[in-house]
């Protein structure tokens, strides 16, 4: 294991290259080491960490829809070619690296080790599984820094992976001084029932039926807008004020979907303001991804006029009465390319999120399709998996494709982010009995896991249909506890939740086999909280299962 090509211990390392200078400080902590420091110049991609590749490891993709899962040496993610072609930047800001190698963004794990970067404010941190080695990089792309800027700190933690991932998440929280909202929403969304065929009449029908449910938020998803980038209601919907006022009149917080950094090639925005788009090396608009049968470009938020336009869009939505914003396809804001200002795409992305936060103030922001670590501190909720779907198929290749199986797996394998970085959104519960291929076990598994992990609970069904309503109630009763998951590198997960609405609960679940055991046992799963103060004054909360000698 080496840092900047050197074996390391407590102390300082200075490294000068032709285009940059880096100063590192290595500090020993009880669980391992923290490497922090500063850097200036034009670093581009800097190797920070290198070690031998293990046989089995745990990887994490850079954005919401990507997998967090166990892999084996020599294995590659199975992504359909068409999906790779349309969503290259959706998999990685450096798509060619993703296509040729296994990449883990922000952190990776082994059975007895977790190595991860604690922030992503300037650079994109990632680990490349290359040959027989794992190499950790910070990618500053083409940005130049005349003065020293803080290095994204690296932490090396030794112990059991199940125990270490919550500790890593806690260190990220501390490093970024995160204080998340107490609001953990329950609501309804239109997407997984109506998709792009949603009408205002569908909204009115479901608003009339929703009074029987314990929703707080009622969110209109994609299909209300004229085009991606032209954020005005189309002919199927009334003015924004009427949309929000009608939802409010029914007793719910008005919510709306928007893809703020995406610009369709067919939009008036793209036609009238090509200079507001991120460019390629030929100064043409850079293709961010393909969706809606269109080419989608990225908004250059470093252009003052584009930034002003973005702020006005959210001011318009906020003034109309919306207080819950699902902002989607956010990775478009972080793709590398030519921008008005020479800052890294990560800095540009965070700048765009800051603009949105400034305008909507304390309204709830749900990130989706979002680079994870650069979003901490700027969103309230975060989708932590791919789109769910009215089907569940463990055999379908492609972790990025809508599938309830992959969405539920990520709900478990990224659970440790919940309540520390934001509220995890496991995606919607689909509880209807028609217009679905989900069986009862699959609906139960989704509801129970989402509830036990104290996640956001959003339902997406036509409420006039036959619905397994009791599963929504069960999920809500299972919330409110503290969770711990064993077996993140195994096929069978054991989820423990203490202090839920129905007491202490244990769930043993194999997602590939319809077999799980749910028990309510006050005695067997006590999670004892311990507050430990480190030498530098920082306080950590540790949870230990009673009868288990391992910290969680």
C-alpha positions in Angstrom: 0.0 0.0 0.0 1.6 3.3 -1.1 0.7 7.0 -1.1 2.2 9.0 -3.9 4.4 6.0 -4.7 5.9 5.9 -1.2 5.3 3.7 1.8 3.9 5.9 4.5 3.5 6.5 8.2 2.7 9.6 10.3 4.3 12.6 8.8 4.4 14.9 5.8 5.1 14.3 2.1 5.8 17.0 -0.5 5.8 16.1 -4.2 6.6 18.4 -7.0 5.8 17.5 -10.6 6.2 19.6 -13.8 2.7 21.1 -13.6 1.8 20.9 -9.9 2.9 20.7 -6.3 1.2 18.6 -3.7 1.8 18.6 0.1 0.4 15.7 2.1 0.0 15.1 5.8 -0.5 11.5 7.0 -2.2 11.2 10.3 -2.8 7.9 12.2 -6.3 7.4 13.6 -7.6 4.5 15.7 -9.1 2.8 12.6 -6.2 3.5 10.2 -5.0 6.7 8.5 -6.2 10.0 7.1 -4.2 11.6 4.3 -5.0 15.3 3.8 -3.1 18.2 2.3 -3.2 20.8 -0.5 -2.4 21.1 -4.1 -1.8 23.8 -6.8 -1.0 24.0 -10.4 -2.6 22.1 -13.3 -2.7 18.6 -11.7 -5.0 16.9 -14.2 -5.2 13.3 -12.9 -3.1 12.6 -9.9 -2.3 9.2 -8.5 -2.7 9.2 -4.7 -3.0 5.6 -3.6 -1.9 2.2 -4.9 -2.2 -1.3 -3.5 -2.5 -4.9 -4.6 -5.9 -5.9 -6.0 -7.8 -8.3 -3.8 -9.7 -11.3 -5.2 -13.0 -10.0 -4.0 -13.9 -6.4 -3.5 -16.8 -3.9 -3.1 -17.3 -1.2 -5.7 -19.4 1.9 -5.8 -20.5 3.9 -8.9 -20.2 7.6 -9.1 -23.9 8.5 -9.4 -27.4 7.5 -8.1 -28.2 4.8 -10.7 -24.9 3.0 -10.6 -24.3 -0.2 -8.6 -22.7 -0.6 -5.2 -21.9 -4.3 -5.1 -19.4 -7.1 -4.6 -17.2 -8.0 -7.6 -14.4 -10.5 -8.3 -11.1 -10.0 -9.9 -11.5 -10.4 -13.7 -15.2 -9.7 -13.5 -16.8 -6.8 -15.5 -20.1 -5.1 -15.2 -22.6 -6.3 -17.8 -24.1 -3.3 -19.5 -26.0 -3.5 -22.8 -24.1 -1.8 -25.6 -27.0 0.4 -26.5 -27.2 1.7 -22.9 -23.4 2.4 -22.9 -23.7 4.3 -26.1 -26.5 6.5 -24.9 -25.4 7.1 -21.4 -21.5 7.1 -21.4 -21.2 9.9 -19.0 -24.0 8.4 -16.9 -21.5 5.6 -16.0 -18.5 7.7 -15.4 -17.2 11.2 -16.2 -14.4 9.3 -18.0 -16.5 6.8 -20.0 -13.5 5.2 -21.7 -12.0 4.2 -18.3 -15.3 2.6 -17.3 -15.6 0.7 -20.6 -12.1 -0.7 -20.3 -11.7 -1.3 -16.6 -13.5 -1.8 -13.3 -13.9 1.6 -11.6 -15.1 2.3 -8.1 -15.9 6.0 -7.4 -15.2 7.7 -4.1 -14.4 4.5 -2.1 -13.9 0.8 -2.4 -13.8 -2.1 0.1 -12.3 -5.4 0.8 -13.4 -7.9 3.5 -11.0 -6.2 6.0 -10.4 -2.8 4.5 -12.2 0.3 3.3 -10.4 3.1 1.4 -12.3 6.2 0.5 -12.1 9.9 -0.3 -14.0 12.1 2.2 -15.0 14.9 -0.2 -15.4 15.8 -3.8 -15.4 19.6 -4.0 -12.8 20.1 -6.7 -11.7 16.7 -8.1 -13.4 13.5 -9.1 -12.0 10.8 -6.8 -12.0 7.2 -8.1 -10.2 3.9 -7.9 -9.1 2.0 -11.0 -8.8 -1.8 -10.9 -5.9 -2.1 -13.3 -4.0 -5.3 -13.8 -3.2 -6.7 -10.4 -3.4 -3.3 -8.6 -6.0 -0.9 -7.3 -5.0 2.7 -7.9 -6.8 5.7 -6.4 -6.8 9.0 -8.4 -8.0 12.5 -8.0 -9.0 13.9 -11.4 -9.0 17.7 -11.7 -9.5 17.5 -15.5 -8.2 20.7 -17.2 -8.6 23.1 -14.2 -5.7 25.2 -13.1 -5.2 26.5 -9.5 -2.8 29.4 -9.0 -3.0 29.0 -5.2 -3.1 26.0 -3.0 -6.5 24.4 -2.6 -7.5 21.7 -0.1 -6.9 18.1 -1.2 -9.9 15.7 -1.1 -8.8 13.8 2.0 -8.3 10.0 1.8 -9.1 7.7 4.6 -7.8 4.1 5.1 -9.9 2.0 7.5 -9.0 -1.4 8.8 -11.5 -3.9 10.2 -14.7 -5.6 8.9 -16.3 -4.1 5.8 -19.8 -4.3 7.3 -18.6 -2.3 10.3 -16.4 0.1 8.3 -18.8 1.5 5.7 -20.9 3.2 8.3 -17.7 4.5 9.9 -16.6 5.9 6.4 -20.0 7.5 6.0 -19.6 9.1 9.4 -16.2 10.5 8.5 -17.7 12.0 5.3 -20.4 13.6 7.4 -17.8 15.1 9.8 -15.5 16.3 7.1 -18.3 18.0 5.2 -20.0 19.3 8.4 -23.3 17.9 7.3 -26.5 18.8 9.0 -29.5 17.1 7.2 -33.1 18.2 7.5 -35.4 16.3 9.9 -38.0 15.9 7.2 -38.0 12.4 5.8 -40.8 12.6 3.3 -43.7 10.2 2.6 -45.5 10.9 -0.6 -46.9 10.0 -4.0 -45.2 10.3 -7.4 -46.8 10.0 -10.9 -43.9 8.4 -12.7 -44.1 4.6 -12.3 -47.8 4.4 -13.2 -48.2 7.0 -15.9 -44.6 7.6 -17.2 -44.7 10.1 -20.1 -48.5 9.7 -20.6 -49.4 11.7 -17.5 -52.3 14.2 -17.8 -53.7 16.8 -15.5 -56.8 14.6 -15.2 -54.7 11.8 -13.8 -53.4 14.2 -11.2 -56.9 15.4 -10.2 -58.1 11.8 -9.9 -55.3 10.7 -7.7 -55.5 13.8 -5.5 -59.1 13.0 -4.8 -58.2 9.5 -3.7 -55.0 10.4 -1.8 -56.8 11.8 1.2 -57.1 8.2 2.4 -53.3 7.9 2.5 -50.7 9.4 4.9 -48.8 11.3 2.3 -47.1 14.6 3.0 -45.8 15.3 -0.6 -47.7 14.9 -3.9 -45.2 15.1 -6.8 -45.8 15.6 -10.5 -43.1 13.8 -12.4 -41.8 14.1 -16.0 -44.3 14.9 -18.8 -45.7 18.3 -17.5 -43.1 20.4 -19.4 -42.9 21.6 -23.0 -39.4 20.2 -23.5 -36.3 19.3 -21.6 -35.0 22.8 -21.0 -38.3 24.6 -21.8 -39.7 24.4 -18.3 -43.2 25.7 -18.9 -46.4 23.6 -18.7 -47.4 21.9 -22.0 -50.9 21.9 -23.4 -51.9 19.0 -21.0 -51.4 21.0 -17.9 -52.7 24.2 -16.3 -50.4 27.1 -15.2 -47.8 26.3 -12.5 -49.7 28.3 -9.9 -52.9 26.3 -10.5 -51.0 23.0 -10.3 -49.4 23.9 -7.0 -52.5 25.5 -5.5 -54.6 22.4 -6.4 -52.2 20.1 -4.7 -52.0 22.4 -1.6 -55.8 22.6 -1.5 -55.9 18.8 -1.0 -53.6 19.1 2.0 -50.2 18.0 0.4 -46.9 19.7 -0.2 -46.7 20.4 -4.0 -43.8 18.6 -5.6 -42.4 18.8 -9.2 -39.8 17.0 -11.3 -37.2 18.9 -13.4 -33.9 18.1 -15.0 -32.1 21.4 -14.5 -28.8 20.8 -16.1 -30.2 19.0 -19.2 -31.1 20.7 -22.5 -32.8 18.9 -25.3 -31.6 19.5 -28.9 -35.2 20.3 -29.8 -35.7 22.9 -27.1 -36.0 26.6 -27.6 -33.2 27.0 -25.0 -30.8 25.0 -27.2 -31.8 26.8 -30.4 -31.6 30.3 -28.9 -28.7 29.9 -26.5 -26.0 27.6 -27.9 -23.4 29.6 -26.0 -25.0 28.4 -22.8 -24.1 24.8 -23.5 -21.0 22.8 -22.5 -18.8 22.4 -25.6 -16.6 19.7 -27.1 -13.0 20.3 -28.4 -14.5 21.6 -31.7 -16.6 24.2 -29.8 -19.8 22.3 -30.7 -22.4 21.4 -28.0 -21.2 18.3 -26.2 -23.6 15.4 -26.2 -24.3 14.6 -22.5 -26.6 11.6 -23.2 -29.5 10.4 -25.3 -33.0 10.1 -23.9 -36.6 10.9 -24.9 -35.4 9.9 -28.4 -33.3 13.1 -28.4 -29.8 14.3 -28.0 -29.4 16.0 -24.6 -26.8 18.6 -24.0 -25.5 20.1 -20.7 -26.1 23.6 -19.4 -22.9 25.5 -18.8 -23.7 27.0 -15.4 -20.4 29.0 -15.4 -22.0 31.3 -18.0 -23.5 34.2 -16.1 -26.6 34.4 -18.3 -27.2 30.6 -18.0 -26.8 30.8 -14.3 -29.3 33.7 -14.1 -31.7 31.7 -16.3 -31.4 28.7 -14.0 -32.1 30.8 -10.9 -35.2 32.3 -12.5 -36.6 28.9 -13.4 -36.4 27.8 -9.8 -37.7 31.1 -8.5 -40.7 30.7 -10.9 -41.4 27.2 -9.5 -40.9 28.3 -5.9 -43.1 31.4 -6.4 -45.8 29.2 -7.9 -46.0 27.3 -4.7 -43.8 24.2 -5.2 -41.8 23.2 -2.1 -40.5 19.8 -3.1 -38.1 19.5 -6.1 -37.0 16.2 -7.6 -34.0 17.3 -9.7 -33.0 14.6 -12.1 -30.3 13.6 -14.6 -27.9 15.7 -12.5 -24.8 14.0 -13.8 -25.1 16.2 -16.9 -24.0 19.1 -14.8 -20.7 17.3 -14.0 -19.5 16.1 -17.4 -16.1 17.3 -18.5 -16.0 19.7 -21.4 -15.4 23.4 -22.3 -17.1 25.8 -20.1 -17.1 29.6 -19.8 -14.9 29.4 -16.7 -11.9 27.1 -16.4 -13.1 25.3 -13.3 -13.4 21.5 -12.9 -16.7 19.9 -13.9 -17.1 18.9 -10.2 -16.8 22.6 -9.2 -19.3 23.5 -11.9 -21.7 20.9 -10.7 -21.6 22.1 -7.1 -22.0 25.7 -8.2 -25.2 24.8 -10.0 -26.6 23.0 -7.0 -25.7 26.0 -4.8 -27.6 28.3 -7.1 -30.7 26.0 -6.8 -30.3 25.8 -3.0 -30.0 29.6 -2.7 -33.3 30.1 -4.6 -35.5 27.3 -3.1 -34.1 28.0 0.4 -35.4 25.3 2.8 -37.7 23.5 0.3 -36.9 19.8 0.0 -34.4 18.9 -2.8 -34.3 15.3 -4.0 -31.3 14.5 -6.1 -31.5 11.8 -8.8 -29.1 10.6 -11.4 -26.6 12.6 -9.3 -22.9 12.3 -8.6 -23.0 11.2 -5.0 -20.1 12.7 -3.1 -20.2 16.1 -4.8 -23.9 16.4 -3.8 -23.4 16.1 0.0 -24.6 19.2 1.8 -26.5 20.5 -1.1 -29.5 18.1 -1.3 -31.9 16.8 1.3 -32.7 13.4 -0.3 -30.9 11.2 -2.8 -31.9 8.4 -5.1 -29.4 5.7 -4.3 -30.2 3.2 -7.0 -31.4 2.8 -10.5 -35.0 3.3 -11.5 -37.3 0.7 -10.0 -39.9 -0.9 -12.3 -43.1 -3.0 -12.2 -40.9 -6.1 -12.7 -38.2 -7.8 -10.6 -35.6 -9.8 -12.5 -32.2 -10.8 -11.0 -31.2 -12.5 -14.2 -31.3 -9.4 -16.4 -27.8 -8.0 -17.1 -27.2 -4.3 -16.5 -27.3 -2.7 -13.1 -28.3 0.7 -14.7 -31.5 -0.6 -16.3 -34.8 0.0 -14.5 -35.5 -3.1 -12.5 -36.9 -3.5 -9.0 -34.2 -6.1 -8.2 -31.3 -3.7 -8.8 -33.0 -0.8 -7.1 -33.7 -2.9 -4.0 -30.1 -4.2 -3.9 -28.7 -0.7 -3.9 -31.1 0.3 -1.2 -29.3 -2.2 1.0 -25.8 -1.8 -0.2 -25.8 2.0 0.2 -27.9 2.1 3.4 -25.1 3.6 5.5 -25.4 6.9 3.7 -29.0 7.4 5.0 -29.4 9.9 7.8 -25.7 11.0 7.5 -25.4 12.4 4.0 -29.1 12.8 3.2 -32.3 10.8 3.4 -32.0 7.8 1.1 -34.6 7.5 -1.6 -35.0 3.8 -2.5 -37.3 4.8 -5.3 -41.0 4.2 -5.3 -43.1 1.5 -3.8 -45.3 -0.1 -6.5 -48.1 -1.8 -4.6 -50.8 -2.2 -7.3 -52.1 -5.6 -8.3 -52.6 -4.9 -12.0 -50.3 -3.2 -14.6 -47.4 -4.9 -12.8 -45.4 -8.1 -12.9 -44.3 -7.8 -9.2 -45.5 -10.6 -7.0 -46.5 -10.2 -3.4 -43.0 -11.3 -2.1 -41.3 -8.7 -4.2 -43.7 -5.9 -3.0 -43.2 -7.0 0.6 -39.5 -7.1 0.3 -39.3 -3.6 -1.1 -41.7 -2.2 1.5 -40.1 -3.9 4.5 -36.5 -3.1 3.5 -37.3 0.5 2.7 -39.1 0.9 6.0 -36.5 -0.8 8.2 -33.7 1.3 6.7 -35.8 4.4 7.6 -35.7 5.6 4.0 -38.0 8.1 2.2 -41.3 6.3 1.3 -42.8 7.4 -2.0 -45.6 5.4 -3.7 -46.3 5.4 -7.4 -49.7 3.8 -8.3 -53.0 4.7 -9.8 -54.9 4.9 -6.5 -58.1 3.8 -8.2 -56.6 0.3 -8.7 -56.5 -2.7 -6.4 -53.5 -2.0 -4.1 -51.8 -3.9 -1.3 -52.4 -0.8 0.9 -51.3 -2.6 4.1 -47.7 -2.7 2.8 -47.5 1.0 2.7 -48.7 1.1 6.3 -46.2 -1.6 7.2 -43.3 0.3 5.6 -44.3 3.4 7.6 -44.5 1.5 10.9 -41.1 0.1 10.3 -39.4 3.5 10.0 -37.8 5.6 12.7 -35.2 3.1 13.9 -31.4 2.7 13.6 -30.3 0.1 11.1 -27.3 -2.1 10.6 -26.7 -4.5 7.7 -24.5 -7.6 7.8 -23.4 -9.5 4.7 -22.7 -6.6 2.3 -20.2 -8.9 0.6 -22.5 -11.9 0.7 -25.6 -13.2 -1.1 -27.8 -13.0 2.0 -28.3 -9.8 3.9 -29.2 -9.5 7.6 -30.9 -6.2 8.4 -31.2 -5.2 12.0 -33.3 -2.2 13.0 -33.7 -1.0 16.6 -36.4 1.4 17.7 -38.7 1.1 14.7 -42.4 1.9 15.1 -43.1 -1.7 16.0 -39.9 -2.3 18.1 -36.7 -4.1 17.2 -36.8 -6.0 13.9 -34.6 -8.4 12.1 -34.8 -9.3 8.5 -32.8 -12.0 6.8 -33.2 -11.7 3.0 -31.8 -13.3 -0.1 -32.8 -11.0 -3.0 -32.3 -13.7 -5.6 -34.4 -16.3 -3.9 -37.9 -15.5 -2.7 -37.0 -16.4 0.8 -36.7 -14.1 3.8 -37.3 -14.3 7.5 -38.8 -11.3 9.3 -38.9 -11.3 13.1 -39.7 -8.8 15.8 -37.4 -9.5 18.7 -36.8 -7.0 21.5 -34.0 -9.0 23.0 -31.9 -10.3 20.2 -31.1 -7.1 18.3 -30.3 -4.4 20.8 -28.0 -1.8 19.2 -26.1 -0.1 22.0 -25.1 3.4 21.3 -21.7 4.6 22.4 -20.3 8.1 22.0 -16.5 8.1 21.7 -14.4 11.3 21.7 -11.3 11.2 19.6 -8.0 12.8 20.6 -8.8 15.9 18.5 -12.1 16.4 20.1 -14.3 14.9 17.4 -17.2 12.8 18.7 -18.4 9.6 16.9 -21.5 7.6 17.5 -21.0 3.9 17.4 -23.8 1.3 17.4 -23.0 -2.2 18.8 -25.4 -5.1 18.6 -26.0 -6.6 22.0 -24.2 -9.9 22.2 -21.9 -8.9 19.3 -18.3 -7.9 20.0 -18.0 -5.8 16.8 -18.7 -2.1 16.6 -21.3 -1.1 14.0 
